Amino acid sequence: MSEAAAATAAQRAAAPATAASQADGPLGVIAGRGALPRLLAEAARRQGGDAYIVALCGAAEPWVEDWPHVWCGFGQVGRIFSSLRAAGCRRVAFAGGVSRPALVTWRFDLQALGVAWRMARLLRAGDDGLLRGVGAIFEERGFELIAAHSILGDLLAPAGALGRVAPSARDLEDLARAQEIVAALGRVDVGQGAVVAHGRCLGLESVQGTDAMLGFIAGDPGRGGAPKRAGVLYKAPKPGQDLRFDLPAIGPITMEKAAAAGLNGVAMRAGQVFLLDPAATIAAADRLGLFLYGAEEAAAP
Amino acid sequence: MSEAAAATAAQRAAAPATAASQADGPLGVIAGRGALPRLLAEAARRQGGDAYIVALCGAAEPWVEDWPHVWCGFGQVGRIFSSLRAAGCRRVAFAGGVSRPALVTWRFDLQALGVAWRMARLLRAGDDGLLRGVGAIFEERGFELIAAHSILGDLLAPAGALGRVAPSARDLEDLARAQEIVAALGRVDVGQGAVVAHGRCLGLESVQGTDAMLGFIAGDPGRGGAPKRAGVLYKAPKPGQDLRFDLPAIGPITMEKAAAAGLNGVAMRAGQVFLLDPAATIAAADRLGLFLYGAEEAAAP
């Protein structure tokens, strides 16, 4: 990513929340997996607007049935745009995880064929490249892309120790090493997380995600030579990532999996990672004896 | 690593094999896991010298019993040096994998206490940092460090397709992406391998090693959205790595695990990765229908 593009992404991230207004119509929520899209729709309604859900088949969850919605396959680009227009949406936001579909399994509609070659190329890029490209396709069609965190700012992790347990000096060393590793991964548009224990890198997040990485560590009795109980999971967006898409999220389940993997705690970049249910996440950390820590600044590379 | 250090490492890598001579005494082989140290000892003998094995407890394998040898714990630094001196070794080479021991489990001898603070700091570094530091401790005591590949040059992977199967254009795209990712990991002194399938990064090598990474992928039915049979494992030393230590190695078992993980093939940096048993490795690739490919040049970052 160029520096100019990075600066633009940073500006977008810093821009204040676009106030919902009736003139903009409901917020179009392009909904993937997990709780984040539901939280986003609820927040839009709380803030005086409404939400219309584009539920991605195979990703979005049953809660969408309680909202005005349409189910769409990834390849049904025409259906996505016409549904959003019919619902009066001018602003759209992406939220929730999406497994990269194999392009061959998509059902394309006519409009999708028009962008298929771009999609095919995008699918070979990293996640951030893919999302940027998809975002551009929406913008070209006149939609304004809204960052989920401009509406869900309350859920962004604050700085410092959030529960009863604080990281030790050794945990903070592991955190600094994990920050360095996550930054390096992010620069080549790979995962948003890593686990380090006593200086040893026990796990690196690939497309299967954080839970799979923690499961890998939990299933490895040797732990790469690390002590039985040690280490930190660190989550952060990629350096220069367009923060309108795919901010990492941590919830109570992350804490359970981190405990099962024998870690001392979980850390995340403060202000750039969602806590899906802050009270429940902190309660889980306390119950499991883990720290939950918002790190102010990524380590310099 | 500084550019000067990288240049020095490159010079060392390029230096011709030190001819074994009786005046230098036997080659001291600091032996970890796997077949590489045995192959090294056999090659030293074939080249007219002899070998004396320092077998690292918990890592070296039973073949060492057939050679002049001593078993040493990681922390028995004094015993290692005095054994090497008693055997008349002036040149030493490191070969074979070593899991990073937890420092607390070491049994130290008196000399080790003298270097314990350095070792403790080194153990928090990446692998390459650790090995460089250990190497310096040997050099300070007057030993000459020999690169295993200066003796085992015959086992370095050549360039191009080595078996009957050649990588497809898509495999080569995946290879280029994997090269980019392995280089990024290496720059922060993490693993020497990654798996990419149709542009998706399915696995990143952490301290548990290549087999564990391939097992993780084999155990993931979703494959991060990648097709059931796709992808390439790429192995390479870290950029700027001191090539006297810890060159990656591939053997028939790697091919079995790559097949179990549903990959199309295995690639490695030509001239910088060992094939543990070239004929058997190529035969395994052919039998399993995988490509085995020496890549000339790492992708530019």
XYZ file of C-alpha atoms in Angstrom:
602
model
C 0.000 0.000 0.000
C 1.359 3.454 -0.893
C 1.926 6.041 1.799
C -0.748 8.199 0.226
C -3.220 5.338 0.438
C -2.176 4.705 4.033
C -2.743 8.376 4.858
C -6.173 8.227 3.253
C -7.025 5.100 5.212
C -5.881 6.812 8.410
C -8.006 9.871 7.609
C -11.011 7.683 7.025
C -10.376 5.925 10.308
C -10.157 9.271 12.099
C -13.282 10.707 10.454
C -16.192 11.179 12.874
C -19.208 8.920 12.650
C -21.526 9.901 9.862
C -24.720 10.893 11.635
C -27.563 8.662 10.571
C -30.349 10.651 8.968
C -33.599 9.682 7.308
C -32.352 11.267 4.067
C -29.612 8.601 3.899
C -32.158 5.839 4.399
C -31.351 2.797 6.509
C -27.753 1.682 6.933
C -27.052 -1.250 4.622
C -25.240 -3.847 6.724
C -23.316 -6.366 4.604
C -23.433 -9.109 7.211
C -20.937 -11.933 7.632
C -20.407 -14.311 10.544
C -20.648 -13.541 14.228
C -22.275 -10.963 16.440
C -20.692 -7.831 14.998
C -23.232 -7.151 12.191
C -26.136 -7.543 14.652
C -24.453 -5.144 17.094
C -23.962 -2.727 14.198
C -27.622 -2.866 13.130
C -28.762 -2.386 16.736
C -26.446 0.600 17.184
C -27.710 2.201 13.955
C -31.281 1.885 15.243
C -30.293 3.217 18.670
C -28.691 6.206 16.977
C -32.034 7.131 15.388
C -31.717 5.452 11.994
C -32.607 1.994 10.809
C -30.719 -0.875 9.226
C -31.268 -3.151 6.260
C -29.319 -6.406 6.259
C -27.657 -7.986 3.238
C -27.125 -11.435 4.751
C -24.297 -13.310 3.043
C -25.317 -16.941 2.549
C -23.076 -19.325 4.442
C -21.800 -16.587 6.717
C -24.599 -14.477 8.258
C -26.488 -16.008 11.156
C -30.214 -16.470 11.872
C -30.653 -13.176 13.795
C -31.019 -11.425 10.421
C -34.540 -12.883 10.114
C -35.681 -10.350 12.748
C -34.639 -7.427 10.524
C -35.530 -6.174 7.057
C -33.107 -8.279 5.045
C -32.209 -10.172 1.899
C -30.080 -13.317 1.628
C -27.479 -13.091 -1.129
C -24.731 -15.354 -2.398
C -21.288 -13.800 -2.785
C -21.637 -13.811 -6.526
C -25.061 -12.175 -6.657
C -23.683 -8.710 -7.092
C -26.702 -7.422 -9.042
C -29.087 -8.685 -6.357
C -27.023 -7.045 -3.618
C -27.054 -3.619 -5.316
C -30.712 -3.714 -6.388
C -31.819 -4.822 -2.892
C -29.852 -2.030 -1.262
C -31.337 0.532 -3.677
C -34.885 -0.784 -3.204
C -34.451 -0.481 0.560
C -33.336 3.133 0.131
C -29.803 2.563 1.453
C -27.132 5.063 0.464
C -24.653 4.120 3.157
C -23.299 0.600 3.641
C -21.028 -0.975 6.236
C -19.266 -4.352 6.213
C -19.246 -6.397 9.402
C -18.536 -9.959 10.414
C -16.218 -12.654 9.171
C -16.478 -14.178 5.721
C -14.566 -17.291 4.665
C -13.110 -16.760 1.262
C -15.360 -18.681 -1.034
C -13.820 -20.712 -3.796
C -14.686 -18.677 -6.866
C -15.834 -21.762 -8.748
C -18.617 -22.415 -6.259
C -20.209 -18.991 -6.750
C -23.527 -18.546 -8.492
C -23.061 -15.449 -10.570
C -25.776 -13.105 -11.697
C -25.437 -10.859 -14.755
C -23.929 -7.865 -12.981
C -21.466 -10.139 -11.256
C -20.162 -11.308 -14.610
C -19.255 -7.682 -15.289
C -16.984 -7.610 -12.247
C -16.007 -11.303 -12.223
C -12.558 -10.717 -13.654
C -11.863 -8.139 -10.944
C -13.208 -10.473 -8.270
C -11.092 -13.338 -9.549
C -7.974 -11.205 -9.326
C -8.967 -9.866 -5.921
C -9.414 -13.367 -4.534
C -5.739 -14.010 -5.117
C -4.819 -10.926 -3.106
C -4.687 -10.953 0.665
C -7.798 -10.204 2.698
C -7.168 -6.504 2.783
C -6.639 -6.362 -0.973
C -9.905 -8.278 -1.463
C -11.918 -6.011 0.812
C -10.491 -2.825 -0.664
C -11.425 -4.038 -4.127
C -14.945 -4.993 -3.083
C -15.308 -1.639 -1.338
C -14.296 0.185 -4.521
C -17.001 -1.674 -6.458
C -19.622 -0.378 -3.988
C -18.275 3.172 -4.138
C -18.324 3.208 -7.940
C -22.044 2.436 -7.714
C -22.655 5.493 -5.538
C -22.770 3.931 -2.081
C -20.944 5.565 0.806
C -18.842 3.109 2.808
C -19.175 3.587 6.555
C -16.630 2.158 9.008
C -18.315 -0.162 11.498
C -16.231 1.346 14.281
C -17.563 4.850 13.558
C -20.930 3.501 14.764
C -19.652 0.913 17.251
C -16.959 3.068 18.848
C -18.128 1.978 22.318
C -16.932 -1.536 21.580
C -13.364 -0.591 20.664
C -10.933 -1.949 23.250
C -9.592 0.720 25.620
C -5.939 0.848 26.693
C -4.501 -0.901 29.730
C -5.440 -3.935 31.806
C -9.209 -4.383 31.535
C -9.770 -7.137 34.097
C -8.366 -8.094 37.467
C -5.170 -9.698 36.127
C -2.343 -7.530 34.799
C 0.356 -8.794 32.425
C 3.750 -9.501 34.027
C 7.021 -8.007 32.778
C 7.647 -11.256 30.860
C 4.144 -11.139 29.359
C 4.857 -7.597 28.166
C 8.088 -8.832 26.544
C 6.104 -11.550 24.772
C 3.570 -8.912 23.756
C 6.269 -6.714 22.195
C 7.592 -9.686 20.211
C 4.050 -10.612 19.118
C 3.453 -7.015 17.993
C 6.579 -7.149 15.866
C 5.455 -10.457 14.305
C 1.855 -9.361 13.642
C 3.145 -6.185 11.978
C 5.422 -8.242 9.711
C 2.562 -10.606 8.785
C 0.264 -7.681 8.144
C 2.732 -6.012 5.805
C 2.296 -8.976 3.430
C -1.488 -8.935 4.004
C -1.640 -12.151 6.043
C -3.308 -12.613 9.482
C -4.065 -10.261 12.325
C -2.809 -12.353 15.219
C 0.087 -14.282 16.730
C 0.945 -16.108 19.960
C 4.318 -15.741 21.681
C 5.382 -17.552 24.870
C 8.756 -16.842 26.502
C 10.007 -15.442 23.204
C 8.896 -18.470 21.160
C 6.335 -17.915 18.432
C 3.793 -20.706 19.029
C 1.222 -19.657 16.468
C 0.652 -17.381 13.498
C -2.802 -16.590 12.215
C -3.539 -17.818 8.695
C -6.887 -17.701 6.851
C -8.472 -20.217 9.244
C -8.508 -17.515 11.916
C -7.701 -17.007 15.574
C -9.726 -19.884 17.014
C -8.029 -22.380 14.686
C -4.605 -21.044 15.676
C -5.456 -21.360 19.386
C -6.775 -24.881 18.756
C -3.474 -25.788 17.080
C -1.570 -24.639 20.170
C -3.981 -26.378 22.562
C -3.449 -29.612 20.608
C 0.347 -29.434 20.772
C 1.515 -30.986 24.039
C 5.132 -29.931 23.388
C 4.240 -26.243 23.062
C 7.485 -25.723 21.130
C 9.407 -26.044 24.380
C 7.465 -23.278 26.140
C 6.243 -23.802 29.717
C 2.783 -25.291 30.210
C 1.233 -21.984 31.182
C 2.779 -19.002 29.396
C 2.307 -16.658 26.517
C 0.108 -14.011 25.022
C -2.256 -13.807 22.051
C -1.994 -10.445 20.308
C -4.571 -9.169 17.815
C -4.292 -6.020 15.708
C -5.294 -4.737 12.285
C -2.632 -4.897 9.603
C -0.349 -1.865 9.292
C -2.002 0.486 6.794
C -5.171 -1.610 6.715
C -8.301 0.215 5.578
C -10.002 0.357 8.964
C -13.459 0.472 7.361
C -13.173 -3.286 6.897
C -12.542 -6.302 9.001
C -11.317 -4.907 12.311
C -10.295 -7.830 14.520
C -12.742 -8.765 17.266
C -12.328 -10.522 20.607
C -15.076 -12.015 22.745
C -15.663 -14.415 25.625
C -14.992 -17.402 23.330
C -11.552 -16.015 22.514
C -10.792 -16.022 26.235
C -11.952 -19.653 26.596
C -9.768 -20.756 23.688
C -6.787 -18.768 24.972
C -7.141 -20.496 28.342
C -7.385 -23.906 26.659
C -4.171 -23.053 24.784
C -2.413 -22.440 28.119
C -1.842 -18.718 27.610
C -1.456 -16.104 30.321
C -3.628 -13.590 28.537
C -4.886 -11.766 25.479
C -3.771 -8.362 24.230
C -5.028 -6.217 21.402
C -4.248 -2.895 19.799
C -6.228 -0.364 21.841
C -8.824 1.532 19.813
C -8.556 -0.769 16.783
C -10.004 -4.078 17.983
C -13.637 -4.735 18.916
C -14.658 -6.313 22.200
C -17.811 -8.125 21.126
C -19.334 -8.063 24.600
C -16.983 -6.090 26.833
C -18.574 -7.050 30.174
C -18.762 -10.765 29.336
C -15.259 -10.782 27.861
C -13.745 -9.159 30.945
C -15.746 -11.484 33.205
C -14.430 -14.501 31.261
C -10.860 -13.214 31.581
C -11.266 -12.791 35.349
C -12.888 -16.178 35.784
C -10.112 -17.896 33.787
C -7.317 -15.923 35.457
C -6.170 -14.364 32.170
C -5.168 -10.785 31.542
C -7.014 -8.789 28.881
C -4.899 -5.861 27.819
C -5.194 -2.953 25.389
C -1.740 -2.109 24.005
C -1.279 1.541 23.113
C 1.185 1.335 20.307
C 2.475 -1.358 17.988
C 6.206 -1.952 18.369
C 8.312 -0.190 15.755
C 9.413 -2.681 13.072
C 20.391 -7.920 11.169
C 22.623 -5.180 9.751
C 23.581 -5.140 6.085
C 27.189 -5.638 7.068
C 26.272 -8.731 9.054
C 24.188 -9.980 6.140
C 27.112 -9.467 3.795
C 29.378 -11.384 6.162
C 26.850 -14.183 6.376
C 26.662 -14.282 2.593
C 30.478 -14.433 2.353
C 30.542 -17.291 4.793
C 27.897 -19.075 2.810
C 29.915 -18.597 -0.351
C 33.201 -19.718 1.220
C 34.476 -23.016 -0.147
C 34.399 -26.105 2.005
C 37.241 -26.206 4.469
C 39.248 -29.247 3.445
C 39.351 -31.755 6.240
C 42.882 -32.447 7.357
C 44.353 -34.535 10.130
C 45.884 -31.368 11.601
C 42.379 -30.057 12.265
C 41.404 -33.296 13.977
C 37.942 -34.783 13.579
C 35.002 -32.575 12.750
C 32.988 -31.907 15.887
C 29.350 -32.455 14.951
C 26.926 -30.789 17.367
C 24.067 -33.139 16.676
C 20.367 -32.398 17.014
C 17.347 -34.291 15.680
C 17.004 -36.051 12.368
C 19.282 -37.531 9.766
C 21.311 -34.459 8.884
C 24.044 -34.798 11.563
C 24.582 -38.469 10.618
C 24.875 -37.529 6.946
C 27.343 -34.821 7.938
C 29.512 -37.212 9.932
C 29.479 -39.755 7.109
C 30.445 -37.105 4.560
C 33.331 -35.895 6.748
C 34.626 -39.467 6.921
C 34.147 -39.937 3.179
C 36.134 -36.770 2.579
C 39.124 -38.272 4.386
C 38.630 -36.900 7.887
C 36.734 -38.217 10.864
C 33.913 -36.970 13.039
C 33.276 -36.722 16.756
C 29.662 -36.350 17.812
C 28.402 -34.089 20.583
C 24.949 -35.641 20.920
C 22.439 -33.217 22.421
C 20.273 -35.055 24.961
C 16.625 -35.113 23.957
C 17.436 -34.270 20.345
C 20.160 -36.496 18.849
C 19.133 -39.984 17.819
C 20.572 -43.437 18.562
C 22.860 -43.602 15.482
C 25.406 -41.558 17.436
C 26.238 -44.686 19.465
C 28.081 -46.009 16.390
C 30.473 -43.049 16.417
C 32.966 -41.564 18.880
C 30.566 -39.396 20.854
C 29.527 -37.770 24.098
C 25.975 -37.083 25.274
C 25.564 -33.551 26.649
C 22.657 -31.553 27.993
C 22.139 -28.101 26.516
C 23.399 -26.490 29.663
C 26.582 -28.547 29.952
C 28.692 -26.003 28.162
C 31.907 -26.943 29.971
C 31.429 -30.625 29.157
C 30.806 -29.799 25.488
C 34.005 -27.743 25.158
C 36.219 -30.115 27.152
C 34.945 -33.145 25.194
C 35.597 -31.424 21.878
C 39.112 -30.462 23.007
C 39.871 -33.952 24.336
C 38.796 -35.401 20.981
C 41.171 -33.033 19.184
C 38.408 -31.113 17.375
C 39.213 -27.643 16.136
C 36.352 -27.378 13.700
C 32.684 -27.791 14.664
C 29.457 -27.874 12.671
C 25.859 -27.686 13.860
C 23.303 -29.985 12.297
C 19.803 -31.203 13.067
C 16.806 -29.704 14.759
C 16.739 -28.717 18.399
C 13.573 -27.772 20.270
C 14.207 -24.740 22.332
C 14.584 -26.048 25.846
C 12.962 -24.195 28.668
C 15.901 -22.581 30.387
C 14.681 -23.667 33.833
C 14.956 -27.341 32.928
C 18.657 -27.132 32.036
C 21.300 -28.682 34.206
C 24.104 -26.164 34.194
C 27.745 -26.911 34.714
C 30.200 -24.335 35.968
C 31.246 -22.967 32.600
C 27.627 -22.694 31.607
C 26.982 -20.398 34.551
C 29.531 -18.051 33.009
C 27.461 -17.779 29.843
C 24.034 -18.304 31.419
C 23.051 -14.671 31.260
C 23.901 -14.588 27.569
C 22.004 -17.800 26.949
C 18.983 -16.504 28.815
C 18.903 -13.414 26.646
C 19.489 -15.432 23.485
C 16.579 -17.742 24.256
C 14.237 -14.790 23.993
C 15.567 -13.979 20.543
C 14.366 -15.782 17.432
C 16.057 -18.980 16.329
C 18.591 -17.213 14.205
C 19.494 -14.847 17.034
C 19.919 -17.857 19.342
C 22.146 -19.764 16.945
C 24.297 -16.756 16.124
C 24.862 -16.199 19.813
C 25.719 -19.832 20.487
C 28.049 -19.791 17.481
C 29.864 -16.744 18.853
C 30.429 -18.548 22.163
C 32.145 -21.397 20.269
C 34.267 -19.000 18.214
C 35.425 -17.113 21.295
C 36.769 -20.417 22.596
C 38.851 -20.897 19.461
C 36.693 -23.300 17.482
C 36.155 -22.742 13.784
C 32.496 -22.973 12.772
C 31.957 -24.947 9.584
C 28.743 -24.682 7.559
C 27.126 -28.091 7.198
C 26.348 -27.315 3.562
C 30.034 -26.756 2.776
C 30.450 -30.494 3.474
C 27.001 -31.665 2.363
C 26.774 -29.570 -0.802
C 25.557 -32.633 -2.738
C 22.352 -32.573 -0.717
C 21.421 -28.963 -1.508
C 18.286 -28.836 -3.650
C 18.971 -28.020 -7.307
C 16.772 -25.646 -9.308
C 13.735 -26.665 -11.327
C 11.243 -29.532 -11.213
C 13.011 -32.534 -9.664
C 10.410 -35.249 -10.202
C 7.923 -36.167 -12.876
C 5.302 -33.561 -11.901
C 5.861 -29.892 -12.749
C 4.087 -27.014 -10.960
C 1.218 -25.404 -12.891
C 0.998 -21.671 -13.572
C -1.344 -21.373 -10.589
C 1.081 -23.335 -8.385
C 3.831 -20.899 -9.404
C 1.563 -17.991 -8.418
C 1.016 -19.630 -5.031
C 4.772 -20.177 -4.784
C 5.485 -16.482 -5.403
C 3.009 -15.506 -2.684
C 4.530 -18.071 -0.288
C 8.007 -16.690 -1.007
C 6.811 -13.202 -0.125
C 5.284 -14.491 3.131
C 8.291 -16.595 4.183
C 10.577 -13.614 3.560
C 8.374 -11.415 5.764
C 8.355 -14.036 8.540
C 12.091 -14.475 8.270
C 12.737 -10.766 8.617
C 11.336 -10.978 12.167
C 13.254 -14.239 12.782
C 10.197 -16.529 12.792
C 9.737 -19.731 10.687
C 11.197 -20.911 7.427
C 8.026 -22.136 5.762
C 4.483 -21.303 4.653
C 1.643 -22.902 2.698
C -0.400 -20.975 0.118
C -3.339 -22.394 -1.879
C -5.082 -20.311 -4.537
C -3.713 -17.167 -2.929
C -4.880 -18.101 0.575
C -2.271 -18.543 3.270
C -3.264 -21.845 4.934
C -0.283 -22.203 7.251
C 2.686 -20.346 8.684
C 5.553 -22.148 10.329
C 6.020 -21.395 14.029
C 8.472 -23.057 16.444
C 6.663 -26.411 16.232
C 8.035 -26.813 12.706
C 6.915 -27.825 9.242
C 5.331 -31.173 10.098
C 3.124 -29.562 12.757
C 2.036 -26.886 10.274
C 1.165 -29.523 7.675
C -0.714 -31.508 10.334
C -2.731 -28.394 11.198
C -3.763 -28.033 7.554
C -4.515 -31.760 7.187
C -6.783 -31.509 10.244
C -8.764 -28.537 8.914
C -11.579 -29.804 6.687
C -12.537 -26.262 5.652
C -9.038 -25.476 4.301
C -9.836 -21.754 4.677
C -12.065 -21.977 1.618
C -9.355 -23.430 -0.621
C -10.140 -26.364 -2.925
C -9.577 -29.863 -1.558
C -6.407 -30.393 -3.567
C -4.384 -27.217 -4.062
C -1.432 -25.312 -2.778
C 2.275 -25.343 -2.221
C 4.585 -25.653 0.778
C 7.601 -23.364 0.418
C 10.731 -23.689 2.553
C 13.671 -21.285 2.611
C 16.215 -19.889 5.041
C 15.410 -16.517 6.513
C 16.637 -13.466 4.572
C 20.102 -12.682 5.904
C 20.214 -15.879 7.959
C 23.668 -17.128 8.900
C 23.720 -20.130 6.564
C 26.164 -21.990 8.817
C 23.198 -22.875 10.999
C 19.866 -24.489 10.621
C 19.339 -24.707 6.868
C 15.840 -26.058 6.238
C 15.633 -29.702 5.190
C 13.057 -31.674 3.239
C 12.749 -35.442 3.038
C 10.335 -38.214 2.086
C 8.287 -37.604 5.260
C 7.751 -33.982 4.221
C 6.257 -35.257 0.971
C 3.930 -37.652 2.841
C 2.702 -34.879 5.124
C 2.280 -32.455 2.208
C 0.131 -35.052 0.427
C -1.926 -35.607 3.590
C -2.459 -31.836 3.746
C -3.898 -31.913 0.221
C -1.138 -29.873 -1.411
C -0.065 -29.998 -5.039
C 3.613 -29.916 -4.222
C 6.620 -28.711 -2.281
C 9.054 -25.991 -3.292
C 12.263 -24.788 -1.703
C 14.915 -22.189 -2.310
C 17.382 -23.866 -4.667
C 20.871 -24.217 -3.205
C 19.802 -23.293 0.336
C 17.639 -26.218 1.448
C 18.809 -29.787 2.091
C 17.169 -32.804 0.509
C 17.780 -35.394 3.203
C 17.652 -38.324 0.801
C 17.277 -36.897 -2.704
C 16.403 -40.166 -4.474
C 13.841 -41.227 -1.866
C 12.347 -37.731 -1.678
C 11.888 -37.513 -5.452
C 10.495 -41.058 -5.545
C 7.970 -40.129 -2.827
C 6.951 -37.014 -4.791
C 6.395 -39.073 -7.949
C 4.475 -41.784 -6.119
C 2.211 -39.206 -4.442
C 1.753 -37.138 -7.612
C 3.316 -34.022 -6.047
C 5.780 -31.645 -7.621
C 9.124 -31.030 -5.937
C 10.591 -27.775 -7.155
C 13.744 -25.760 -6.544
C 12.952 -22.043 -6.853
C 15.824 -19.917 -8.075
C 15.139 -16.634 -6.431
C 12.999 -15.427 -3.565
C 10.359 -12.942 -4.647
C 11.351 -9.327 -4.061
C 9.610 -8.001 -0.934
